[in-house]
CSV table of N, CA, C and O in Angstrom, one decimal:
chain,number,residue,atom,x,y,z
A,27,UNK,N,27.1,173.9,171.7
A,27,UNK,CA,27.7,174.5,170.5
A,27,UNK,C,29.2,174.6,170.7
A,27,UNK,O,29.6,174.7,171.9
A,28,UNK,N,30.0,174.6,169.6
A,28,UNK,CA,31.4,174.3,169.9
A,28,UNK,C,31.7,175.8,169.6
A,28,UNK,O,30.9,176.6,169.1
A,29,UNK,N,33.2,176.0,170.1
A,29,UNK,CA,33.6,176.9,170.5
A,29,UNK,C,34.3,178.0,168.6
A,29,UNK,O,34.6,179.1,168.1
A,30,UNK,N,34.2,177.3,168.4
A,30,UNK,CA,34.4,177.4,166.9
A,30,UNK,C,33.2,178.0,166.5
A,30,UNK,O,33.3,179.2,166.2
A,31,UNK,N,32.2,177.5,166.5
A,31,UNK,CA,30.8,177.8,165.9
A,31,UNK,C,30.3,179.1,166.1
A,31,UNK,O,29.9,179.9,165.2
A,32,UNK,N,30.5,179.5,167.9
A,32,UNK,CA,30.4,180.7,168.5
A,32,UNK,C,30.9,181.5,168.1
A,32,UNK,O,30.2,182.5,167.7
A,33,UNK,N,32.1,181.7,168.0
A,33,UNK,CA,32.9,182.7,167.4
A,33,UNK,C,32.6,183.3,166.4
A,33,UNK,O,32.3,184.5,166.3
A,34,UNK,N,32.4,182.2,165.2
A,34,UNK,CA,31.7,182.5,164.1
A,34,UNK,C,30.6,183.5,164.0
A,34,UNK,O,30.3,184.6,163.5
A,35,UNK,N,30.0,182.7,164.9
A,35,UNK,CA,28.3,183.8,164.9
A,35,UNK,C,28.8,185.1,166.1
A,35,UNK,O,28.2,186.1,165.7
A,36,UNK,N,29.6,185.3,167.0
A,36,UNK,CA,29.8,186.5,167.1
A,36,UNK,C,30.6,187.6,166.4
A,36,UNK,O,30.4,188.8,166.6
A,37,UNK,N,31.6,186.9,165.6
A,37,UNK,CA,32.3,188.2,164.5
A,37,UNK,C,31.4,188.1,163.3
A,37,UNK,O,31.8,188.7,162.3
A,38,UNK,N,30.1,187.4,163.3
A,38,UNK,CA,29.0,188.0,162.0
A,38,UNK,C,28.3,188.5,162.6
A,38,UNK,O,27.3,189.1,162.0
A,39,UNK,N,28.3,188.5,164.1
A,39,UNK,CA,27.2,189.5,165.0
A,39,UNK,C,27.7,191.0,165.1
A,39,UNK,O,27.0,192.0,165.1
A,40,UNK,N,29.7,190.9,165.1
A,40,UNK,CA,29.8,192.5,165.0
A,40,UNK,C,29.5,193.0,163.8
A,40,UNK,O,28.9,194.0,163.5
A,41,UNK,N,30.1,192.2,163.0
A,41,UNK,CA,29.8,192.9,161.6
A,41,UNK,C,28.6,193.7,161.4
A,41,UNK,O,28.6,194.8,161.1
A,42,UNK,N,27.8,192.9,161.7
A,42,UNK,CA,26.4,193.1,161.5
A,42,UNK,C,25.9,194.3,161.6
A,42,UNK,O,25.4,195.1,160.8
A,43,UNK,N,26.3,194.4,163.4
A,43,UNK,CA,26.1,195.8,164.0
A,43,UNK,C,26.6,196.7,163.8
A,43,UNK,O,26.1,197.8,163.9
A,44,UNK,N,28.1,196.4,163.6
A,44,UNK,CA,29.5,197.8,162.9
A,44,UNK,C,28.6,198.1,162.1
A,44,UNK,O,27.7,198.9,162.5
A,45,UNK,N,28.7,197.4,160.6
A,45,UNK,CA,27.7,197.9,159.5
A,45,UNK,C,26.5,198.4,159.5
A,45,UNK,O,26.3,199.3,158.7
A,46,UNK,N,25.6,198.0,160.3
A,46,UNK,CA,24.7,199.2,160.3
A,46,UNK,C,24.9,200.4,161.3
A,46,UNK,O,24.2,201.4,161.3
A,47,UNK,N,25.7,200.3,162.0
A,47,UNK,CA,26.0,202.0,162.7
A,47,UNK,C,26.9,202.8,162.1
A,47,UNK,O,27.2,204.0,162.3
A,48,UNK,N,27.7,201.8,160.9
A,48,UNK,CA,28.1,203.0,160.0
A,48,UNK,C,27.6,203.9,159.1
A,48,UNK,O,27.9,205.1,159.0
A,49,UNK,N,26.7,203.0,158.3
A,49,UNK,CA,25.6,203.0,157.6
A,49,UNK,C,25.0,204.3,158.0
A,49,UNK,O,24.8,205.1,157.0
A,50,UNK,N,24.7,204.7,159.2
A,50,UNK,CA,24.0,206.1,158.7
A,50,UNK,C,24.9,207.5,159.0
A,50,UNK,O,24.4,208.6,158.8
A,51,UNK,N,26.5,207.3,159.4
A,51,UNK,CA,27.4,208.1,159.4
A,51,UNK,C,27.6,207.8,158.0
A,51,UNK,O,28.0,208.8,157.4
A,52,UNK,N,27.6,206.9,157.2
A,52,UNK,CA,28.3,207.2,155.8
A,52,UNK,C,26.6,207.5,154.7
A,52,UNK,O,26.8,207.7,153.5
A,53,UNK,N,25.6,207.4,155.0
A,53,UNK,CA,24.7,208.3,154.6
A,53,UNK,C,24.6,209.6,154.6
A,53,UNK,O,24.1,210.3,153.7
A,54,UNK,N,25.1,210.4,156.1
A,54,UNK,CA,24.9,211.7,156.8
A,54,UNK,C,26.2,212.4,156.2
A,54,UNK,O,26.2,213.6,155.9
A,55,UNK,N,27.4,211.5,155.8
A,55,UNK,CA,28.2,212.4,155.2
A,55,UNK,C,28.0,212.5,153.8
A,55,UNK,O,28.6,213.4,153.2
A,56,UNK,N,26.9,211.4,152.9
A,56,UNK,CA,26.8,211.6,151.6
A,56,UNK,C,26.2,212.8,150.9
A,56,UNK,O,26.6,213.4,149.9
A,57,UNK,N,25.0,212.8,152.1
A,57,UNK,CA,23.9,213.9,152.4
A,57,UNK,C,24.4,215.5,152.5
A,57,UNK,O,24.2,216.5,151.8
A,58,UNK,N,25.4,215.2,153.7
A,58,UNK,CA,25.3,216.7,154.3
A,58,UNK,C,27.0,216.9,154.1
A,58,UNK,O,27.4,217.9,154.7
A,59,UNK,N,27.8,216.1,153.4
A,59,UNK,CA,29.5,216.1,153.1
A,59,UNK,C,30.3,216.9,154.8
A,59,UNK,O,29.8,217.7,155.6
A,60,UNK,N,31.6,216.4,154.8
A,60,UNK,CA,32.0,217.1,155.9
A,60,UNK,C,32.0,216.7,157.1
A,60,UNK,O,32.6,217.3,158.0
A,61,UNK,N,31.5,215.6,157.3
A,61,UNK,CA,31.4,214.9,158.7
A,61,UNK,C,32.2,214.1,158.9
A,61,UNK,O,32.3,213.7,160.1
A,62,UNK,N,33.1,213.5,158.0
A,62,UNK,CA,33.9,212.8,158.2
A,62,UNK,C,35.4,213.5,158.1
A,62,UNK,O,35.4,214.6,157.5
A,63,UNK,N,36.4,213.0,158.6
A,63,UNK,CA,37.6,213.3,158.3
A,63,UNK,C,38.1,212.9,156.8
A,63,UNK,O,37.4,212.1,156.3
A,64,UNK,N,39.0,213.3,156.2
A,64,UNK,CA,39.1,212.8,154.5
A,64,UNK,C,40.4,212.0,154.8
A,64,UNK,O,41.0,212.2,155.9
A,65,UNK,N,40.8,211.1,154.0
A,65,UNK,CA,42.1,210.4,153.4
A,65,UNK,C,42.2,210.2,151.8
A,65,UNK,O,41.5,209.5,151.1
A,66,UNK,N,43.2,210.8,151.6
A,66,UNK,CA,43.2,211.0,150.1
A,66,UNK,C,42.1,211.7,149.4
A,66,UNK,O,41.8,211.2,148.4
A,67,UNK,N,41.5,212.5,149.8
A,67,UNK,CA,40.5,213.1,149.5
A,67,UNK,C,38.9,212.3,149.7
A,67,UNK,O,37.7,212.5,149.4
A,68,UNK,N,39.4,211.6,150.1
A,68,UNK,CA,37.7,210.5,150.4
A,68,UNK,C,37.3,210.4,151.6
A,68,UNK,O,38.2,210.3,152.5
A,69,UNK,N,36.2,210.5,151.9
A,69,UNK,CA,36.0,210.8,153.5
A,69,UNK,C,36.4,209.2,154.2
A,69,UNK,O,35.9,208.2,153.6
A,70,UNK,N,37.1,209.0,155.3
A,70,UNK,CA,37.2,208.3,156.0
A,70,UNK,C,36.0,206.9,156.0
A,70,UNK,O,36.2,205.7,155.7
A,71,UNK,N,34.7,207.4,156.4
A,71,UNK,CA,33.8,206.8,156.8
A,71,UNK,C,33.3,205.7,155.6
A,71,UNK,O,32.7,204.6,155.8
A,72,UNK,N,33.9,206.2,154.3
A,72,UNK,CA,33.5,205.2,153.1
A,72,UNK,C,34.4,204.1,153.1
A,72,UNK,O,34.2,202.9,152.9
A,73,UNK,N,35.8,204.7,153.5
A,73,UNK,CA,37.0,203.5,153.6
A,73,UNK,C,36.2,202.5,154.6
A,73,UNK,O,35.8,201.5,154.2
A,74,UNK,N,36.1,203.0,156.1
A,74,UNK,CA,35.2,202.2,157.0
A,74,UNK,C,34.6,201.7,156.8
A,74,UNK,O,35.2,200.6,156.7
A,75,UNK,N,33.7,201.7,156.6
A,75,UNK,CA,32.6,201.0,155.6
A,75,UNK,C,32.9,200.2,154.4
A,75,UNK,O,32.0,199.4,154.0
A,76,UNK,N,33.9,200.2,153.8
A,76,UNK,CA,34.4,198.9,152.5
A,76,UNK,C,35.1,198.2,153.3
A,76,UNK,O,35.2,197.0,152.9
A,77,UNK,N,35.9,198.5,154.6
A,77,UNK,CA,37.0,197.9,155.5
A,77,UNK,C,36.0,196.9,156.2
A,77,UNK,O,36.4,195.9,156.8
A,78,UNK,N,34.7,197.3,156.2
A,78,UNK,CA,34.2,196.2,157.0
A,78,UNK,C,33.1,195.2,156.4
A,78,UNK,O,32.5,194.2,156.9
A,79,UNK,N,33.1,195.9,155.1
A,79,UNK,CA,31.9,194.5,154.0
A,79,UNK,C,32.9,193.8,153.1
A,79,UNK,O,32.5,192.7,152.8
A,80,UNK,N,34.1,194.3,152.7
A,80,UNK,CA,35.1,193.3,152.4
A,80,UNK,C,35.5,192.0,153.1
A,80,UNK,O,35.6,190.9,152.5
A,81,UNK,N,35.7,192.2,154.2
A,81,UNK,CA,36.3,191.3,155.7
A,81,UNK,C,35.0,190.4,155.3
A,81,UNK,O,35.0,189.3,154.9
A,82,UNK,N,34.2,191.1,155.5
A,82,UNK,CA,33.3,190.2,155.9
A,82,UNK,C,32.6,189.1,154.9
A,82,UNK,O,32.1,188.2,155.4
A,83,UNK,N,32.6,189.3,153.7
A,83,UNK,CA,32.5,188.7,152.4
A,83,UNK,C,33.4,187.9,152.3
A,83,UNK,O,33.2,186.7,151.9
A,84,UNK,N,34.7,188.2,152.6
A,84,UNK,CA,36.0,187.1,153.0
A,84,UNK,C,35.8,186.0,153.8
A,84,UNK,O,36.2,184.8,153.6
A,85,UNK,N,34.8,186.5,154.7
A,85,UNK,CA,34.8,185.1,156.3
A,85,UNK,C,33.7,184.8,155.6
A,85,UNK,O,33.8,183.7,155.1
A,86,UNK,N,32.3,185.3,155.4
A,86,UNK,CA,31.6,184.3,154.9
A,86,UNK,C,31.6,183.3,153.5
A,86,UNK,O,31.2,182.1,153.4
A,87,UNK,N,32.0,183.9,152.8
A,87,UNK,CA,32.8,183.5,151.1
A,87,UNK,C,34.2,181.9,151.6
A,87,UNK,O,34.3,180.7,151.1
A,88,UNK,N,34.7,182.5,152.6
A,88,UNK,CA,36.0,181.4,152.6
A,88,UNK,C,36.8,182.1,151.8
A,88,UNK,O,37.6,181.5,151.0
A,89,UNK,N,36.8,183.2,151.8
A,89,UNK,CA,38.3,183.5,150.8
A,89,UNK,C,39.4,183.6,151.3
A,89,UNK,O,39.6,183.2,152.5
A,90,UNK,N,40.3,184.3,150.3
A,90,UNK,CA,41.9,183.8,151.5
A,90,UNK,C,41.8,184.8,152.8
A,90,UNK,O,41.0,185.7,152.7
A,91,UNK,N,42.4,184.7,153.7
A,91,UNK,CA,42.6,185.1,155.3
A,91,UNK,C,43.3,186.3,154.8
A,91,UNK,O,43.0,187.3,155.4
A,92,UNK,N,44.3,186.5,153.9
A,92,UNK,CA,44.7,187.4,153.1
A,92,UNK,C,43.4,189.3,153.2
A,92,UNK,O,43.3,190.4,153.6
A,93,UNK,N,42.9,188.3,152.5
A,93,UNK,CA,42.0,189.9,152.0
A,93,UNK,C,41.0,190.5,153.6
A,93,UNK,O,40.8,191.7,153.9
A,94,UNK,N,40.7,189.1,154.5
A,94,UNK,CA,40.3,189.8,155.4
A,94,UNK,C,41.1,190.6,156.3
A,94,UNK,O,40.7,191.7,156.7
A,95,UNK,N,42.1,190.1,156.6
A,95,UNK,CA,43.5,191.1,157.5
A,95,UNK,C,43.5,191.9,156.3
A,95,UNK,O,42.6,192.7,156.5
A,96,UNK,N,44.0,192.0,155.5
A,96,UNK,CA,44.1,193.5,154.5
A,96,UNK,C,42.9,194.4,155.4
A,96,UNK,O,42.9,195.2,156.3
A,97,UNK,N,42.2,193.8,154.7
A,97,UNK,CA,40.6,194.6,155.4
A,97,UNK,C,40.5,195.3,156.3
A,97,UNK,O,40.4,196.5,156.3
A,98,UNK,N,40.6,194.5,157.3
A,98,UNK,CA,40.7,195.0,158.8
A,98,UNK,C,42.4,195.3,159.6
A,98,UNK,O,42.6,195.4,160.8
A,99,UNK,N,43.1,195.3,158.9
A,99,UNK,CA,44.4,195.8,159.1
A,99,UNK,C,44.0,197.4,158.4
A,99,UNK,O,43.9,198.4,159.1
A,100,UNK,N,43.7,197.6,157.2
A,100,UNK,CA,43.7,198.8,157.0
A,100,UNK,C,42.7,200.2,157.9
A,100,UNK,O,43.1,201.3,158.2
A,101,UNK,N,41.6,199.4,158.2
A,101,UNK,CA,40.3,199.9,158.9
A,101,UNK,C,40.9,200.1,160.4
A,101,UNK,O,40.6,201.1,161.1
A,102,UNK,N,41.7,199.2,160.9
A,102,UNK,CA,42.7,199.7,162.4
A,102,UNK,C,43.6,200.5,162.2
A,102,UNK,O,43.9,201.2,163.2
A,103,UNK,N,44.3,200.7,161.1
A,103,UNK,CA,45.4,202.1,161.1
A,103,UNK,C,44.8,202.9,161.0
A,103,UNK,O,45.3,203.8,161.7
A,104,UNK,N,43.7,203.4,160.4
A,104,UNK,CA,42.9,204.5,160.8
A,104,UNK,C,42.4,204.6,161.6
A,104,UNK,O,42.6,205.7,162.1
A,105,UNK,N,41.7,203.8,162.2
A,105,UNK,CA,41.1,204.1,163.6
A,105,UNK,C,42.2,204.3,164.5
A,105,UNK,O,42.0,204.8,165.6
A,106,UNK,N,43.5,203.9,164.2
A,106,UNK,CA,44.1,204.3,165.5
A,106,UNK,C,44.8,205.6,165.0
A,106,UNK,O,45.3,206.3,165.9
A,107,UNK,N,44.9,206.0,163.8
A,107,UNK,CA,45.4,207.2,163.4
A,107,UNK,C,44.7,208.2,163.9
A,107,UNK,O,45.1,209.2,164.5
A,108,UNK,N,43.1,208.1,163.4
A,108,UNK,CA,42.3,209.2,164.0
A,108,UNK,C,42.0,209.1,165.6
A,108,UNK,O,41.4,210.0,166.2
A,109,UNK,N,42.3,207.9,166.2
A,109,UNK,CA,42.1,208.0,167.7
A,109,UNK,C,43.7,208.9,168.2
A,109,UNK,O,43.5,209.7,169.0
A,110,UNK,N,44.6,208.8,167.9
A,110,UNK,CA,45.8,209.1,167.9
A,110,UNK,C,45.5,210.9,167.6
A,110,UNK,O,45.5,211.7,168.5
A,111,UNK,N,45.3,211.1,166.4
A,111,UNK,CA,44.8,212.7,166.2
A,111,UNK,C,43.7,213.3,166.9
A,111,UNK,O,43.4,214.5,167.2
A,112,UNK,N,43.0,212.0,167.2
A,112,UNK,CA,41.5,212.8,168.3
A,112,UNK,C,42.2,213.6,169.3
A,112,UNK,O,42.0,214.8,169.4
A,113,UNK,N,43.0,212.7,170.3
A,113,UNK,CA,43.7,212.5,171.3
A,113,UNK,C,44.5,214.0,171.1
A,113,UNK,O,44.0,215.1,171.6
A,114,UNK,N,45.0,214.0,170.8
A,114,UNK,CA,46.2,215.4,170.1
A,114,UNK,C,45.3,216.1,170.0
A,114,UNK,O,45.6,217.3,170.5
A,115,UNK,N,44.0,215.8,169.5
A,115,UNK,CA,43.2,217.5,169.6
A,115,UNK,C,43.2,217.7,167.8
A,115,UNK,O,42.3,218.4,167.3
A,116,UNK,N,43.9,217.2,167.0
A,116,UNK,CA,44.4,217.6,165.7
A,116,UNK,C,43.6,217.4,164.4
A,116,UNK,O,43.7,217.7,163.2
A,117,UNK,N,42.5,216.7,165.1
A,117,UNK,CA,41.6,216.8,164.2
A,117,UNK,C,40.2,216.1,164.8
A,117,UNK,O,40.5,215.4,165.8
A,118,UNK,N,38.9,216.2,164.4
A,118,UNK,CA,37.5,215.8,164.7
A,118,UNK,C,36.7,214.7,164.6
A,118,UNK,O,36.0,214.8,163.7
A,119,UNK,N,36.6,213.5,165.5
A,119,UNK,CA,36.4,212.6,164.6
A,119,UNK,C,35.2,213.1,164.9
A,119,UNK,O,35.1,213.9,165.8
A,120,UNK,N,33.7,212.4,163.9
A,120,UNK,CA,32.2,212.6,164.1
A,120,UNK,C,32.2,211.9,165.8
A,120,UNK,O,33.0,211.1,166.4
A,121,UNK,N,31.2,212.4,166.2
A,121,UNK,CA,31.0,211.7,167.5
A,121,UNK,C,29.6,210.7,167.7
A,121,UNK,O,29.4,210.0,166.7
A,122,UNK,N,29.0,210.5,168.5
A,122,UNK,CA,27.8,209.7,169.5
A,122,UNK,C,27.3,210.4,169.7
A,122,UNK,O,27.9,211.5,169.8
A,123,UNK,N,25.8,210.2,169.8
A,123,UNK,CA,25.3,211.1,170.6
A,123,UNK,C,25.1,211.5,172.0
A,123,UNK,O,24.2,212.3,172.4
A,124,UNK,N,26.0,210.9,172.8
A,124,UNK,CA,26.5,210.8,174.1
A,124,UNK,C,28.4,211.3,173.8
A,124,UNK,O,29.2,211.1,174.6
A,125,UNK,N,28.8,212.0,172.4
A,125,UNK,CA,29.5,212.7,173.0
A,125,UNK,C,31.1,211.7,173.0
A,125,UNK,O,32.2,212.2,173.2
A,126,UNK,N,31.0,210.4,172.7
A,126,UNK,CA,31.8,209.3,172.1
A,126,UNK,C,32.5,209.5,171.0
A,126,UNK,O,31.8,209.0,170.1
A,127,UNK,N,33.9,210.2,170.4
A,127,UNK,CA,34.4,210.1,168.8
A,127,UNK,C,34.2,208.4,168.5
A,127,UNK,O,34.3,207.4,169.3
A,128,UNK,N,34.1,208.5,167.5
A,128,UNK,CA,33.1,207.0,166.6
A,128,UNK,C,35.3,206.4,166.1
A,128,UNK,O,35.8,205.2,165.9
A,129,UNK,N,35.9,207.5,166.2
A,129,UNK,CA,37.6,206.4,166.2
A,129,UNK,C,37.7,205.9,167.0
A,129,UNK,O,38.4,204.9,166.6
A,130,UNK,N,37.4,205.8,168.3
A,130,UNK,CA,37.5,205.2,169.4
A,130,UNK,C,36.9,203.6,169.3
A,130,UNK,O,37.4,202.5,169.5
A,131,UNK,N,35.4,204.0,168.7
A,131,UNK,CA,34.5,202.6,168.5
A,131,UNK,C,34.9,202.2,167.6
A,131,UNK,O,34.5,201.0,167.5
A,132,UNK,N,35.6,202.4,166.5
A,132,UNK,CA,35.9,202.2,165.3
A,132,UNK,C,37.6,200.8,165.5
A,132,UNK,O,37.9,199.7,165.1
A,133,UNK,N,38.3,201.7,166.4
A,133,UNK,CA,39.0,200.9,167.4
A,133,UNK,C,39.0,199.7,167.6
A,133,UNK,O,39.6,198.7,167.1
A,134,UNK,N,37.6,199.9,168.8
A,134,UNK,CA,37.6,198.5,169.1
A,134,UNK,C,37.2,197.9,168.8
A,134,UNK,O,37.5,196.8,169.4
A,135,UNK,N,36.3,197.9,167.8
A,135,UNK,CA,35.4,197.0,166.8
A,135,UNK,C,36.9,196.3,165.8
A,135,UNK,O,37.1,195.0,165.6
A,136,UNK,N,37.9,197.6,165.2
A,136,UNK,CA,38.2,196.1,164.2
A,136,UNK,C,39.6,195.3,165.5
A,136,UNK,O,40.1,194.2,165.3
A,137,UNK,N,39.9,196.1,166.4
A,137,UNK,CA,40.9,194.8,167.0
A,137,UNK,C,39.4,193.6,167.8
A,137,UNK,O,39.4,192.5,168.2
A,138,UNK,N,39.0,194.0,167.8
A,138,UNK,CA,37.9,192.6,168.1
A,138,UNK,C,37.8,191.7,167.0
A,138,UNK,O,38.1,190.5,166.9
A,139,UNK,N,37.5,192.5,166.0
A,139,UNK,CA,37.3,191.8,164.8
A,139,UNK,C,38.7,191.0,164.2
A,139,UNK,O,38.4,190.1,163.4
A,140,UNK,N,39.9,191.2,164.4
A,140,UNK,CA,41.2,191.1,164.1
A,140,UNK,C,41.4,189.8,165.2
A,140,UNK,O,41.9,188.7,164.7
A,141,UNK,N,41.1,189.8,166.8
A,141,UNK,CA,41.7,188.8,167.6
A,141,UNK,C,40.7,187.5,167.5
A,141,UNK,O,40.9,186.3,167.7
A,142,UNK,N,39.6,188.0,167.2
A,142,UNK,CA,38.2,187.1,166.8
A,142,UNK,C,38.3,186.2,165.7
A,142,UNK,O,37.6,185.2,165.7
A,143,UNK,N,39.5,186.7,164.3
A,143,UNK,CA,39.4,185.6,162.9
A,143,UNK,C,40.8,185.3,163.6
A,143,UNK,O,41.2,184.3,163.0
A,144,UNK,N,41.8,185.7,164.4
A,144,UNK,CA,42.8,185.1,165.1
A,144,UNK,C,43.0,184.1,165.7
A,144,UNK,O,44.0,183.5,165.6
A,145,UNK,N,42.1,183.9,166.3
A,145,UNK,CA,41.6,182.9,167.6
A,145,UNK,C,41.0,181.9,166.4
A,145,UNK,O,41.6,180.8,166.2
A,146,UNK,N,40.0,182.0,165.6
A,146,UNK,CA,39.3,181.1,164.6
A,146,UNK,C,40.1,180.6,163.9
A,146,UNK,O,39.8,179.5,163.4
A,147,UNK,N,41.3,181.2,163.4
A,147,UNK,CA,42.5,180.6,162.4
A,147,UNK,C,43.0,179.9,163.0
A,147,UNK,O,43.1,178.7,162.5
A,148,UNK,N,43.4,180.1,164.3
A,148,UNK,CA,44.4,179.0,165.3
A,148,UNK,C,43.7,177.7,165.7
A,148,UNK,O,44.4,176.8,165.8
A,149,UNK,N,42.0,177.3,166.0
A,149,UNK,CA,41.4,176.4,165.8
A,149,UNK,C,41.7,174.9,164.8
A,149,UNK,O,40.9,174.0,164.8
């Protein structure tokens, strides 16, 4: 399998997995409101969640490289905003159940996702 190929199937493998472990933090805030932090009055975790089925509709679709960096450019200023605020103490992100704030994972998922359609553009 070429090196191209792989790549492919592991940034539709993170996707995969981002998306459904968001999925029930952006349920739990629909549910029970409050669990997320807000921006612009909308809870964080919804932006999350369009930041990461956009991108991904981009890479599988072939659309421009454009809308996926939007995507995932916007989904990392947050996450580093709220890892930045975690850090400071200045605000909450939801956590793991081990106790993990989910900006942290939120983090590293989109610069993976970010160096992963980087490396595949330069191909």
């Amino acid at each position: 399998m070429g090196l191209k190929k792989a790549l492919n199937i592991i940034l539709i493998m993170v996707f995969a997995l981002s998306i459904l472990g968001a999925s029930s933090l952006v349920y739990n805030e629909f549910i029970n409101h409050s669990i997320c932090p807000k921006l612009l009055d909308i809870p964080a975790c919804y932006i999350i969640m369009l930041c990461f089925i956009i991108p991904l509709f981009s890479h599988l679709l072939k659309w421009n490289n454009y809308i996926y960096f939007t995507g995932t450019g916007l989904a990392f200023s947050i996450a580093f905003y709220g890892t930045i605020m975690q850090v400071l103490e200045l605000i909450q992100c939801p956590k793991t159940s081990v106790g993990i704030p989910m900006c942290f994972i939120s983090l590293g998922i989109f610069i993976s996702l970010i160096v992963l359609k980087l490396i595949l553009v330069k191909k």
